[in-house]
Amino acid sequence: MTDTPDLPRPATTQLLALAEASRPDWPVHQLADVLAQLRCSTDMSWGRVLVAVAQLIADPAGEPRDLLAGVPEPWRHRRRPPGPETAHRGAAAARAALTHQPDSTT
């Protein structure tokens, strides 16, 4: 067996047919729209899409739009997390606000 980089191959039509057979309560066009959004807006591999749809099909309460809810927002990955000094500054400001005594001369 050889490692082929293009495996698994996308099979959207077959995946939609499986979803339609497994989940007749879903409008198949809605899943097709969600799959198109996933493939266009994220860099999700076909393998990840396949696993996510299979898990969703197995979830009795799942709906196609739930696939989009699990996709991380790209801006969260580009943004660096705040450094520890941010928490220290916030804690110091909170302590100062709690210990601040109003002027009794007014």
Tab-separated table of C-alpha atoms in Angstrom:
chain	number	residue	atom	x	y	z
A	1	MET	CA	0.000	0.000	0.000
A	2	THR	CA	1.417	3.377	-0.967
A	3	ASP	CA	0.793	6.709	0.677
A	4	THR	CA	-1.068	8.860	-1.814
A	5	PRO	CA	-1.317	12.520	-0.786
A	6	ASP	CA	-4.662	13.029	-2.527
A	7	LEU	CA	-6.472	10.403	-0.434
A	8	PRO	CA	-9.179	10.528	0.679
A	9	ARG	CA	-10.584	12.135	-2.434
A	10	PRO	CA	-13.516	14.536	-2.141
A	11	ALA	CA	-16.844	12.854	-2.818
A	12	THR	CA	-19.382	15.557	-2.067
A	13	THR	CA	-22.158	14.027	-4.194
A	14	GLN	CA	-21.848	10.690	-2.412
A	15	LEU	CA	-21.665	12.348	0.999
A	16	LEU	CA	-24.847	14.295	0.255
A	17	ALA	CA	-26.542	11.073	-0.881
A	18	LEU	CA	-25.494	9.367	2.364
A	19	ALA	CA	-26.802	12.272	4.428
A	20	GLU	CA	-30.070	12.290	2.503
A	21	ALA	CA	-30.519	8.552	3.086
A	22	SER	CA	-29.440	8.684	6.737
A	23	ARG	CA	-31.127	11.933	7.727
A	24	PRO	CA	-34.350	12.419	5.751
A	25	ASP	CA	-35.248	15.175	8.236
A	26	TRP	CA	-32.485	17.391	6.784
A	27	PRO	CA	-33.001	19.425	3.635
A	28	VAL	CA	-30.121	18.163	1.490
A	29	HIS	CA	-29.645	21.589	-0.118
A	30	GLN	CA	-28.952	23.044	3.327
A	31	LEU	CA	-26.116	20.576	3.907
A	32	ALA	CA	-24.774	21.302	0.415
A	33	ASP	CA	-24.716	25.025	1.227
A	34	VAL	CA	-22.912	24.412	4.526
A	35	LEU	CA	-20.340	22.164	2.829
A	36	ALA	CA	-19.693	24.841	0.214
A	37	GLN	CA	-19.176	27.429	2.956
A	38	LEU	CA	-16.772	25.125	4.780
A	39	ARG	CA	-14.710	24.389	1.706
A	40	CYS	CA	-14.566	28.057	0.626
A	41	SER	CA	-14.085	29.855	3.914
A	42	THR	CA	-11.761	27.509	5.784
A	43	ASP	CA	-8.782	25.371	4.975
A	44	MET	CA	-10.518	22.239	6.211
A	45	SER	CA	-9.259	19.095	4.528
A	46	TRP	CA	-11.731	16.710	2.956
A	47	GLY	CA	-10.909	14.138	5.632
A	48	ARG	CA	-11.914	16.564	8.389
A	49	VAL	CA	-15.117	17.492	6.529
A	50	LEU	CA	-15.960	13.820	6.113
A	51	VAL	CA	-15.456	13.072	9.809
A	52	ALA	CA	-17.422	16.162	10.901
A	53	VAL	CA	-20.387	15.293	8.674
A	54	ALA	CA	-20.347	11.655	9.804
A	55	GLN	CA	-20.406	12.747	13.456
A	56	LEU	CA	-23.230	15.145	12.709
A	57	ILE	CA	-25.251	12.462	10.916
A	58	ALA	CA	-24.858	10.226	13.979
A	59	ASP	CA	-26.087	12.973	16.329
A	60	PRO	CA	-29.909	12.742	16.585
A	61	ALA	CA	-30.151	16.431	17.503
A	62	GLY	CA	-27.601	17.584	14.916
A	63	GLU	CA	-28.404	19.942	12.068
A	64	PRO	CA	-26.275	20.932	9.069
A	65	ARG	CA	-25.672	24.459	10.368
A	66	ASP	CA	-23.964	22.938	13.441
A	67	LEU	CA	-20.950	22.284	11.208
A	68	LEU	CA	-20.348	26.016	10.911
A	69	ALA	CA	-20.567	26.547	14.658
A	70	GLY	CA	-17.565	24.308	15.223
A	71	VAL	CA	-15.297	26.145	12.798
A	72	PRO	CA	-12.826	28.411	14.576
A	73	GLU	CA	-12.779	32.007	13.490
A	74	PRO	CA	-9.584	32.746	11.553
A	75	TRP	CA	-8.895	36.019	13.343
A	76	ARG	CA	-8.524	34.121	16.614
A	77	HIS	CA	-5.551	32.227	15.204
A	78	ARG	CA	-3.727	35.313	13.950
A	79	ARG	CA	-4.093	37.253	17.157
A	80	ARG	CA	-1.392	36.792	19.760
A	81	PRO	CA	-2.652	36.039	23.254
A	82	PRO	CA	-2.076	38.806	25.796
A	83	GLY	CA	1.045	38.507	27.898
A	84	PRO	CA	1.040	37.883	31.646
A	85	GLU	CA	1.697	41.569	32.322
A	86	THR	CA	-1.845	42.307	31.109
A	87	ALA	CA	-3.334	40.276	33.956
A	88	HIS	CA	-0.992	41.908	36.478
A	89	ARG	CA	-1.965	45.398	35.303
A	90	GLY	CA	-5.644	44.489	35.529
A	91	ALA	CA	-5.253	43.046	39.016
A	92	ALA	CA	-3.355	46.137	40.163
A	93	ALA	CA	-6.079	48.403	38.773
A	94	ALA	CA	-8.769	46.341	40.530
A	95	ARG	CA	-6.889	46.507	43.854
A	96	ALA	CA	-6.424	50.259	43.475
A	97	ALA	CA	-10.118	50.737	42.773
A	98	LEU	CA	-11.082	48.667	45.813
A	99	THR	CA	-8.749	50.463	48.204
A	100	HIS	CA	-9.379	53.976	46.882
A	101	GLN	CA	-10.740	56.207	49.639
A	102	PRO	CA	-12.866	59.174	48.564
A	103	ASP	CA	-11.731	62.611	49.762
A	104	SER	CA	-13.562	63.571	52.944
A	105	THR	CA	-12.704	67.285	52.507
A	106	THR	CA	-15.511	68.003	50.058
